[in-house]
PDB file of C-alpha atoms in Angstrom:
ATOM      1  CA  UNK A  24     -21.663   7.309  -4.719  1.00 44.00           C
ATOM      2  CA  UNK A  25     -18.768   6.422  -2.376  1.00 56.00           C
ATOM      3  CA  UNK A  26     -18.729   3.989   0.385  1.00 67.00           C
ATOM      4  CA  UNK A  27     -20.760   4.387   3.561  1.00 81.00           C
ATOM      5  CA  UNK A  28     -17.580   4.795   5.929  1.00 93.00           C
ATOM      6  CA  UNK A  29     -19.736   5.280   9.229  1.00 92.00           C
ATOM      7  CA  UNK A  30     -21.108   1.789   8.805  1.00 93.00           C
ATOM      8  CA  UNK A  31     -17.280   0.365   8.668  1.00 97.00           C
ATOM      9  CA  UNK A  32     -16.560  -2.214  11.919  1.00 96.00           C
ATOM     10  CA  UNK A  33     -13.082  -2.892  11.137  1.00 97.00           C
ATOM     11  CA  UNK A  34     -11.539   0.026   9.673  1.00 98.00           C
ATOM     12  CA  UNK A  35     -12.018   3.857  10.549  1.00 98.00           C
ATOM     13  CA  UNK A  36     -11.464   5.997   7.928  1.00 98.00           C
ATOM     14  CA  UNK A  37     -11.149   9.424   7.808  1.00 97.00           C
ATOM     15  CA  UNK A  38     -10.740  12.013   4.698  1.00 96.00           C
ATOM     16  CA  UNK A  39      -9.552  14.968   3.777  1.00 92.00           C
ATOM     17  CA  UNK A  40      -6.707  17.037   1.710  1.00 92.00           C
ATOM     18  CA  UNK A  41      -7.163  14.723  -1.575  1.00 92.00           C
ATOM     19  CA  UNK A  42      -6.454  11.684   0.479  1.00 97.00           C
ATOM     20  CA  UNK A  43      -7.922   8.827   2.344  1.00 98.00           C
ATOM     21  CA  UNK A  44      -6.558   7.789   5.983  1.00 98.00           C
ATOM     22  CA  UNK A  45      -8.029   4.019   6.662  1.00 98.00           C
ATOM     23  CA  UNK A  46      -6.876   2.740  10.116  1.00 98.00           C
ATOM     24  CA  UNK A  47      -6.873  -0.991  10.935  1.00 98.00           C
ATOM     25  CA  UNK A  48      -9.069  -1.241  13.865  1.00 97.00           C
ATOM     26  CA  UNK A  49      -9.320  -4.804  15.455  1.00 96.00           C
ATOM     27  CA  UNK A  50      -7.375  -4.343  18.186  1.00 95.00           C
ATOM     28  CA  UNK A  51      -8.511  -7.272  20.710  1.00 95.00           C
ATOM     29  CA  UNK A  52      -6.844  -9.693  18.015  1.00 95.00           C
ATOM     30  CA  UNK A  53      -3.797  -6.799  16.699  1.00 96.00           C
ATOM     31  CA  UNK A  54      -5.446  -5.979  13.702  1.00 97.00           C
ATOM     32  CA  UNK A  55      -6.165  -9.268  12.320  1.00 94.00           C
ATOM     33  CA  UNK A  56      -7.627  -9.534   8.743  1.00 95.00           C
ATOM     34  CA  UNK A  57     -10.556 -11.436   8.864  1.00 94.00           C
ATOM     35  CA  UNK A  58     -13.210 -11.637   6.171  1.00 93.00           C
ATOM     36  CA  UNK A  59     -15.419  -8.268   6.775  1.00 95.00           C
ATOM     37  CA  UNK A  60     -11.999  -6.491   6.932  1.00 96.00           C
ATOM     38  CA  UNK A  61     -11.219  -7.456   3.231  1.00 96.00           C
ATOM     39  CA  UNK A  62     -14.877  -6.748   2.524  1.00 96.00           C
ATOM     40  CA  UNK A  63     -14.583  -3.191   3.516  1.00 97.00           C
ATOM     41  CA  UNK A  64     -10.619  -2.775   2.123  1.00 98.00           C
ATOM     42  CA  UNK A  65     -13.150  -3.695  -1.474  1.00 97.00           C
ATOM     43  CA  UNK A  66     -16.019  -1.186  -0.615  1.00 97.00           C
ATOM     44  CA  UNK A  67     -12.510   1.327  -0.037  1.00 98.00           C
ATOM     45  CA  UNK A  68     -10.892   0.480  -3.307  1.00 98.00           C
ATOM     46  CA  UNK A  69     -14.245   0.809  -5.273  1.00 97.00           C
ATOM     47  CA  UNK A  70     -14.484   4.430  -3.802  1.00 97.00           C
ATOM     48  CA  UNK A  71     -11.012   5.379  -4.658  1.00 98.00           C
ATOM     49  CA  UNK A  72     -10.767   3.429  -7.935  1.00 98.00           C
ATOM     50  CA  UNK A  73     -14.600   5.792  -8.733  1.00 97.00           C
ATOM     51  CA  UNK A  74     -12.750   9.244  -7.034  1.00 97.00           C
ATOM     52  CA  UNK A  75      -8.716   8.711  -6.795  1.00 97.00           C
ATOM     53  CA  UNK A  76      -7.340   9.537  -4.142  1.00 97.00           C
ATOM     54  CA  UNK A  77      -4.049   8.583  -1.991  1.00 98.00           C
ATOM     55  CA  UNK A  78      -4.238   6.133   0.285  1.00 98.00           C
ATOM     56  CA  UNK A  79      -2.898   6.189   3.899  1.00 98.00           C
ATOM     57  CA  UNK A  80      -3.513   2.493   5.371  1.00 98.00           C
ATOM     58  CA  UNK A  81      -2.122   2.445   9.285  1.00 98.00           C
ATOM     59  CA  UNK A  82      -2.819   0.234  12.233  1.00 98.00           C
ATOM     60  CA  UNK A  83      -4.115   1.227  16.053  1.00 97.00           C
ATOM     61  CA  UNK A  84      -2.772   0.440  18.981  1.00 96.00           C
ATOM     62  CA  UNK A  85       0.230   0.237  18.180  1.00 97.00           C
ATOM     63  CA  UNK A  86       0.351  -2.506  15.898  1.00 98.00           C
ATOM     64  CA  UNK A  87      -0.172  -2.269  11.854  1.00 98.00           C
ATOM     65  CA  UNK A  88      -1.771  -6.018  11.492  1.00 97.00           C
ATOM     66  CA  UNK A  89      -0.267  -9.211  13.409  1.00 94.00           C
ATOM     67  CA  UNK A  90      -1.469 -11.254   9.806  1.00 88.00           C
ATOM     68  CA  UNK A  91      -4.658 -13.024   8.812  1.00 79.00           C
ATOM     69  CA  UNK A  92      -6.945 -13.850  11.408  1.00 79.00           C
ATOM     70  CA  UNK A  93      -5.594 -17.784  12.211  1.00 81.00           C
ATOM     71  CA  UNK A  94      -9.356 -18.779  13.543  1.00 82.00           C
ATOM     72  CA  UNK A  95     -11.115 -18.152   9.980  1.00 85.00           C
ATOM     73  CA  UNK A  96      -7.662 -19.048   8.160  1.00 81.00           C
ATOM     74  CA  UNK A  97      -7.652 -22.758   9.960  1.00 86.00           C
ATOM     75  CA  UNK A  98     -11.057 -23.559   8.710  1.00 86.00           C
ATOM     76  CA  UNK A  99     -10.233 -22.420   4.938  1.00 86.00           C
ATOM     77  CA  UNK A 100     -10.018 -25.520   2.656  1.00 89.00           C
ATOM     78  CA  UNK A 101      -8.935 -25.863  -0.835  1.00 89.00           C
ATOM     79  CA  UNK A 102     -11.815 -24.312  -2.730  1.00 86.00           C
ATOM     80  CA  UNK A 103     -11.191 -20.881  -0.440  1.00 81.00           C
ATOM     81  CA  UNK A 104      -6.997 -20.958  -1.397  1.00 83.00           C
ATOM     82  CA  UNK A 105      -8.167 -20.841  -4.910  1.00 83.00           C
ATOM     83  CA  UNK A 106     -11.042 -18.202  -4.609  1.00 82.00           C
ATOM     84  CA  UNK A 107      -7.314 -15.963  -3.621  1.00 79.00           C
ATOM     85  CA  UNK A 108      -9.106 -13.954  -0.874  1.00 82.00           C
ATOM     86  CA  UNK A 109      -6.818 -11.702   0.204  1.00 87.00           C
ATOM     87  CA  UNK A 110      -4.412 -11.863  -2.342  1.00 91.00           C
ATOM     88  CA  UNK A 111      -7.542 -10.326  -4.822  1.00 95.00           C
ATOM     89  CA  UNK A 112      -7.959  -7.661  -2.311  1.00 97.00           C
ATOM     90  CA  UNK A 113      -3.988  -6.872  -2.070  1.00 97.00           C
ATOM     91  CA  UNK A 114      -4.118  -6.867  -5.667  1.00 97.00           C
ATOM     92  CA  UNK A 115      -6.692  -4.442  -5.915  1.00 98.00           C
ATOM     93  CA  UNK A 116      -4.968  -2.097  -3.224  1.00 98.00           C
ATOM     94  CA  UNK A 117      -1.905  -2.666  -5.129  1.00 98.00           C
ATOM     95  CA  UNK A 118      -3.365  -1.375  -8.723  1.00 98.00           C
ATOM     96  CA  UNK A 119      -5.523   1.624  -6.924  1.00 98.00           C
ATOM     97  CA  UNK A 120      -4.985   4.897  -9.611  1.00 98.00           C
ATOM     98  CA  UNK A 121      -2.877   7.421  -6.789  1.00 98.00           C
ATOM     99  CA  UNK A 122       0.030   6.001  -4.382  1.00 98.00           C
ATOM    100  CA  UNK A 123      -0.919   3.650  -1.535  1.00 98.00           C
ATOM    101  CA  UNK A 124       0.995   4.942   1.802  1.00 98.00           C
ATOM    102  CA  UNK A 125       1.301   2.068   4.622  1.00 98.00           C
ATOM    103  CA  UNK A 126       2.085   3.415   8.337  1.00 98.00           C
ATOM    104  CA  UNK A 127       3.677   0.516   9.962  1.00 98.00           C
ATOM    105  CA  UNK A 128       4.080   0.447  13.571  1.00 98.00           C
ATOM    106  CA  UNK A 129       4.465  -2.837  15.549  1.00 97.00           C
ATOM    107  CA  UNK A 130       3.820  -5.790  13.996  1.00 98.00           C
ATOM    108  CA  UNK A 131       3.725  -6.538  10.072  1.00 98.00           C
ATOM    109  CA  UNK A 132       3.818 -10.089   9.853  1.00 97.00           C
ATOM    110  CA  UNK A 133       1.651 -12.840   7.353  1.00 96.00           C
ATOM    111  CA  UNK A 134      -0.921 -10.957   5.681  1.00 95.00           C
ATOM    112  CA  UNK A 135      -0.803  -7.910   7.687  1.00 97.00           C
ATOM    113  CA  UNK A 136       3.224  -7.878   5.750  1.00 98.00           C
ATOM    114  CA  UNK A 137       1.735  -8.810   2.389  1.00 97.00           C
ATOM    115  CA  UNK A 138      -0.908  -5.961   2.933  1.00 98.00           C
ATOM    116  CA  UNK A 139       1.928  -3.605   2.992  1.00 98.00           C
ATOM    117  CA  UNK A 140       4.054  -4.965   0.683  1.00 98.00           C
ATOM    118  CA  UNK A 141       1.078  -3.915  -2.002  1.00 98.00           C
ATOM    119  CA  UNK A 142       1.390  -0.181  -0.551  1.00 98.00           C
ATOM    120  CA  UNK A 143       3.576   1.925  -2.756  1.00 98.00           C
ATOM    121  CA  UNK A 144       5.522   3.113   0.077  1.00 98.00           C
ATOM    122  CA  UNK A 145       6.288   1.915   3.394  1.00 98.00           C
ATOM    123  CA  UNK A 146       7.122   4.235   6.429  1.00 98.00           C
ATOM    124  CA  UNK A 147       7.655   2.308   9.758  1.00 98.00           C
ATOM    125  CA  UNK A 148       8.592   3.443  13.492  1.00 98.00           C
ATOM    126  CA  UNK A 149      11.425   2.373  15.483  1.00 98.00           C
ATOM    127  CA  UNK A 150       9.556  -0.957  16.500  1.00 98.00           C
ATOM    128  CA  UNK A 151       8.488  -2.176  13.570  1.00 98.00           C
ATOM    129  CA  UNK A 152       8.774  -5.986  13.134  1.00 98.00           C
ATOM    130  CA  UNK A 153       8.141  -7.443   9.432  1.00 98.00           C
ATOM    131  CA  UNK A 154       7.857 -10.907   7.631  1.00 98.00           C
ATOM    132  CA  UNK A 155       6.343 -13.807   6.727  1.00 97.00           C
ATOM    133  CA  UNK A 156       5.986 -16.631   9.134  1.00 95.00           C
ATOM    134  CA  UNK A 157       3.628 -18.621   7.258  1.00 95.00           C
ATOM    135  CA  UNK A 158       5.642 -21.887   6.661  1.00 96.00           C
ATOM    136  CA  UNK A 159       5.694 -22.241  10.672  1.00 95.00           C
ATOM    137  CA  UNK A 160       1.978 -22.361  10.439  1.00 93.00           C
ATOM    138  CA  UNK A 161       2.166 -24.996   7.542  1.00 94.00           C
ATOM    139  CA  UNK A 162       1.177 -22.843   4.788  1.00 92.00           C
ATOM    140  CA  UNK A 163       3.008 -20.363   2.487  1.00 94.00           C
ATOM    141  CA  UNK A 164       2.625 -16.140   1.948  1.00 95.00           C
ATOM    142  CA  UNK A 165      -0.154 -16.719  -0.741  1.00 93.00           C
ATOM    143  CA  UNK A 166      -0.834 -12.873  -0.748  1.00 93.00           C
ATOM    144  CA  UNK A 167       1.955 -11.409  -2.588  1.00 95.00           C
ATOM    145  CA  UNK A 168       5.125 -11.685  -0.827  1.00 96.00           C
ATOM    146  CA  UNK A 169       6.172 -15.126  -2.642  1.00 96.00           C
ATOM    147  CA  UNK A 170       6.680 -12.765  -5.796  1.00 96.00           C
ATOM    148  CA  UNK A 171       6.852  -8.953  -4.231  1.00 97.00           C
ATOM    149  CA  UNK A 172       8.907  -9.588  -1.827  1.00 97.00           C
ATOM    150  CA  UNK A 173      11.532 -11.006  -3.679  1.00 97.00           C
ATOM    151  CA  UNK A 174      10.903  -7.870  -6.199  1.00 96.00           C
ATOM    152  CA  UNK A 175      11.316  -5.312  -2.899  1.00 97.00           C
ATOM    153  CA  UNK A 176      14.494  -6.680  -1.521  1.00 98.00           C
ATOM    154  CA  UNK A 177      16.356  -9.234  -3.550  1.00 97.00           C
ATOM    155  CA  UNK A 178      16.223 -13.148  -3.903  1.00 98.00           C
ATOM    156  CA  UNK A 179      18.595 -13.563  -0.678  1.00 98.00           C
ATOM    157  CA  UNK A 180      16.884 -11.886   1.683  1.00 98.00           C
ATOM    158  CA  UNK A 181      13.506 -12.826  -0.082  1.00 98.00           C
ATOM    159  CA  UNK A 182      13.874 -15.952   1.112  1.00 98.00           C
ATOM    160  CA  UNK A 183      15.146 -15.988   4.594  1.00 98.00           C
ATOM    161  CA  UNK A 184      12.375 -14.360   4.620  1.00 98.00           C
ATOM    162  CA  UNK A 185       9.562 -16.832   3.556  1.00 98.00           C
ATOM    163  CA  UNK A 186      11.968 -20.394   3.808  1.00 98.00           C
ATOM    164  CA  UNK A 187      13.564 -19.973   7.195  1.00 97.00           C
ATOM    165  CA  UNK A 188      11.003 -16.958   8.692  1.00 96.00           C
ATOM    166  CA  UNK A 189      13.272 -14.270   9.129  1.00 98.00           C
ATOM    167  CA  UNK A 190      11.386 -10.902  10.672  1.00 98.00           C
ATOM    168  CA  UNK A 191      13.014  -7.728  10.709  1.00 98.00           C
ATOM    169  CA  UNK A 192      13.335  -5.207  12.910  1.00 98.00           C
ATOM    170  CA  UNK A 193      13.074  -1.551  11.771  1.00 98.00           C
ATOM    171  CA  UNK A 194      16.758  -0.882  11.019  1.00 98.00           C
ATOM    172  CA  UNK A 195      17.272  -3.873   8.868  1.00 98.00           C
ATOM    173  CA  UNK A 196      13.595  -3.422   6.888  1.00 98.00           C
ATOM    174  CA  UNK A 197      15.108   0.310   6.624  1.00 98.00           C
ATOM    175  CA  UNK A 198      18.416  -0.915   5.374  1.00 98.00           C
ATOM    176  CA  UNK A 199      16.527  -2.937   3.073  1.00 98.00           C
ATOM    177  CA  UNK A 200      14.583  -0.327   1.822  1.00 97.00           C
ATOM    178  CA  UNK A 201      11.479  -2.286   2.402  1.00 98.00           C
ATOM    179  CA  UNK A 202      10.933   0.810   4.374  1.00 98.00           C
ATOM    180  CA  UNK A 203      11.858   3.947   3.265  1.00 96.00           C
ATOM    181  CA  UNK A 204      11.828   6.336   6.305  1.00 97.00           C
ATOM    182  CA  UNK A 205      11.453   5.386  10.473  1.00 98.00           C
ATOM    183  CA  UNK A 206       9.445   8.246  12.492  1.00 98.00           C
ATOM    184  CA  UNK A 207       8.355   7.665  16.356  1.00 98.00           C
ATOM    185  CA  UNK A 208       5.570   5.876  16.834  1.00 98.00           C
ATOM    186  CA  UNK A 209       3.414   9.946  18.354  1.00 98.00           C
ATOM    187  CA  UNK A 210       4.782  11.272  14.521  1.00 98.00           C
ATOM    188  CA  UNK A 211       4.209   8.389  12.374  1.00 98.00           C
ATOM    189  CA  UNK A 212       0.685   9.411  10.680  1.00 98.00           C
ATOM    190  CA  UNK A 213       2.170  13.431  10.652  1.00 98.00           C
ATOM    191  CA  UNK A 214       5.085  11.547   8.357  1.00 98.00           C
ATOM    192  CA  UNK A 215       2.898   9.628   6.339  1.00 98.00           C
ATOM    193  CA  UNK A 216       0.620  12.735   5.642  1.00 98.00           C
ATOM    194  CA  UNK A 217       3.946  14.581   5.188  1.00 98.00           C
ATOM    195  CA  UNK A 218       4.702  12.051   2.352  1.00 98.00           C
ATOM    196  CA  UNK A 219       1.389  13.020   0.894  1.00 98.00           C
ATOM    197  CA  UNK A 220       1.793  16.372   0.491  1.00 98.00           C
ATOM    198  CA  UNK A 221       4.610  15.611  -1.762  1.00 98.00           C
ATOM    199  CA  UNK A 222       2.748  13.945  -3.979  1.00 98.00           C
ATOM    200  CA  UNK A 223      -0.330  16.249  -3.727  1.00 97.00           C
ATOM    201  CA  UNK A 224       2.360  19.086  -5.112  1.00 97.00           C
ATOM    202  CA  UNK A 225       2.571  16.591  -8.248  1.00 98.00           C
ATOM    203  CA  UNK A 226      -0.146  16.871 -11.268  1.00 98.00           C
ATOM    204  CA  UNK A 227      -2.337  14.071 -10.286  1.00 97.00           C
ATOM    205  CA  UNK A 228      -2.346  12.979 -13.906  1.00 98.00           C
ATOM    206  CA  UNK A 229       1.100  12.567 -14.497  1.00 98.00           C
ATOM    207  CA  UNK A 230       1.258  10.712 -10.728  1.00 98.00           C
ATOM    208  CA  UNK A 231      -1.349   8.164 -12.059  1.00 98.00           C
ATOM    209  CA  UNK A 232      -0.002   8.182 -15.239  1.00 98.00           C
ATOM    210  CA  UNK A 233       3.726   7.199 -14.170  1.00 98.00           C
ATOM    211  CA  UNK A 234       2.214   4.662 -11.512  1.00 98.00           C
ATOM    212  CA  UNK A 235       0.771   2.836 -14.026  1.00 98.00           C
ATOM    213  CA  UNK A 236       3.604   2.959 -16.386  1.00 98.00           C
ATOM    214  CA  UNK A 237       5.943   1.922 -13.713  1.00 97.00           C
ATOM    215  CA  UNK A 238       4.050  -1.359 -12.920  1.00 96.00           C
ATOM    216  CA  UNK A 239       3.739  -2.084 -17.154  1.00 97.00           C
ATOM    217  CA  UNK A 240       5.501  -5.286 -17.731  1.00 95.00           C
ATOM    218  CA  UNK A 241       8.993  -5.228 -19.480  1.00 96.00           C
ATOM    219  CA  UNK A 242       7.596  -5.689 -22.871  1.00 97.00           C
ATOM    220  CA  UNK A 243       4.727  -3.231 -22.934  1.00 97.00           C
ATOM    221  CA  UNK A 244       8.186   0.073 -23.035  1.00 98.00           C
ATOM    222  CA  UNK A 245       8.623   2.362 -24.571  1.00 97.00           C
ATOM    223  CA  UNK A 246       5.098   1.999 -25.918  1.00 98.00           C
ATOM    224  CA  UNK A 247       3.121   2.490 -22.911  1.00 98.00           C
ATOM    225  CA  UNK A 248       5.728   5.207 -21.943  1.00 98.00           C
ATOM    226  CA  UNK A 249       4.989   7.050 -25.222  1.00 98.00           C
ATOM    227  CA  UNK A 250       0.964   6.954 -24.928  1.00 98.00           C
ATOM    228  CA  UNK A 251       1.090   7.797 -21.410  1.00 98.00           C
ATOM    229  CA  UNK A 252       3.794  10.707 -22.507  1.00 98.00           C
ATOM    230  CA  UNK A 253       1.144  11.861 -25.633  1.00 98.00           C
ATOM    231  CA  UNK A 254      -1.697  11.707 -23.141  1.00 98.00           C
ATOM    232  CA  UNK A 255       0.318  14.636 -20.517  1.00 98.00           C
ATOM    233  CA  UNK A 256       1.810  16.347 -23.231  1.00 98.00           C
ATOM    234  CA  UNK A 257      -1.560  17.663 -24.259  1.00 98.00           C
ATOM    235  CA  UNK A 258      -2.954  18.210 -20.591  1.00 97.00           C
ATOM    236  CA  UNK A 259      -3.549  21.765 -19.997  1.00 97.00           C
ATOM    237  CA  UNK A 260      -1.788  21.418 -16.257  1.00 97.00           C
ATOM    238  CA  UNK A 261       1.647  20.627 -18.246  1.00 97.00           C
ATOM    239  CA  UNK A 262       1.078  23.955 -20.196  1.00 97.00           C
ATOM    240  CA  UNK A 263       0.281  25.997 -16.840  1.00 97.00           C
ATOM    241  CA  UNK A 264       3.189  23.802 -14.781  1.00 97.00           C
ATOM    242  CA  UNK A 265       5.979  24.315 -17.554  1.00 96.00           C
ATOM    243  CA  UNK A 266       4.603  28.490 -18.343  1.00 96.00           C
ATOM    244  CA  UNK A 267       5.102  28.747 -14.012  1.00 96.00           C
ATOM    245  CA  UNK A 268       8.524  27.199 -14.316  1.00 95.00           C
ATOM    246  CA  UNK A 269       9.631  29.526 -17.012  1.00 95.00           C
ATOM    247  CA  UNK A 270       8.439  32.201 -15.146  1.00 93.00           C
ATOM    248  CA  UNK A 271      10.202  31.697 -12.195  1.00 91.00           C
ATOM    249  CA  UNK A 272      13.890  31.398 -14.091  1.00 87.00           C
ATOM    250  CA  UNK A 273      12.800  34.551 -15.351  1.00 85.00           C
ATOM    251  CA  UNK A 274      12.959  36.546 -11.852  1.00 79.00           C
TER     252      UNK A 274
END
């Protein structure tokens, strides 16, 4: 049985069309993630990891998440660093079976950055601001963008990023391709469900399939290429897809 949405205080979620649209929703501190935020992102993953879906994760109020709520984070001690709180959550977002869609408007910055930098796409609006200003606050980007970042947009931009807390507007994170497409802030959901439509027109199997081939470490190819391959090339949807594209270079 899926998650009981309706009883969600920091994220509304919606669904609909094969996909799942969860909208940050603290808006009196911009979207902060606090601790019953990453409860409910887990109660979302274990529904979608049970029924896969795609995943649409946006803010409100025109912000996507300012980071990770400063008043909880101050009073974290050593024991909490290594329990990995958000960075377990990220993970998990990171490793759901369909694509992970972030709609960034506003600020992206500490966690609320590392939150999106486990989406597998990014789309932001023109006022997007991005990055890491954790070493101002005496601590370092523990949730993913010490290693992803670096992975999304190069060592040397990596870390003017996280060493001398660089943010980015939305024309450099675009020419960065940290994100992939800019839409105003009325059309940014219409472009993120826009996005999912594409990959709704894919065989879901072959979408999870190549997700999870694409994030196999170096030395697990070809083999985990070829399994994956064997699993599709006896699906019956690669049958009916290839027997449709015949038939339409026949006409």
């Amino acid at each position: 049985m899926g998650a009981d949405y309706s009883s969600f205080t920091t994220l509304q979620v919606t669904e609909g069309n094969g996909r799942v649209t969860a909208v940050l929703n603290r808006p009196e501190v911009r979207n902060a993630i606090d601790a019953a935020m990453v409860e409910e992102l887990h109660l979302l993953c274990a529904d979608l990891e049970e029924n896969p879906r795609t995943l649409i994760l946006a803010g409100s109020n025109g912000v996507f998440a300012s980071g990770a709520d400063i008043a909880q984070l101050r009073e974290r001690r050593r024991d909490d660093a290594l329990r990995g709180i958000n960075s377990t959550v990220f993970a998990r977002i990171a490793k759901l079976p369909m694509p992970v869609i972030a709609a960034l408007d506003g600020y992206a910055l500490g966690g609320g950055a590392e939150l999106a930098f486990a989406a597998d796409f990014r789309i932001g609006t023109p006022r997007v601001k991005i990055g890491n200003p954790e070493t101002s606050l005496g601590i370092l980007a523990a949730a993913g963008a010490s290693w992803r970042l670096k992975e999304l947009v190069g060592e040397p931009l990596a870390k003017e990023i996280l060493l001398a807390g660089r943010v980015l507007n939305a024309e450099e994170a675009l020419a960065a391709h940290l994100v992939t497409e800019l839409a105003e802030p009325e059309d940014l959901l219409a472009a993120a469900h826009a996005l999912a439509d594409r990959i709704a027109r894919q065989d879901p199997l072959a979408v999870r399939l190549t997700k999870t081939v694409f994030a196999a470490p170096a030395d697990a190819h070809p083999a985990i290429d070829n399994l994956a391959q064997g699993i599709l090339f006896e699906s019956q949807a690669k049958f009916d897809r290839m027997s449709a594209f015949l038939e339409r270079k026949k006409k």
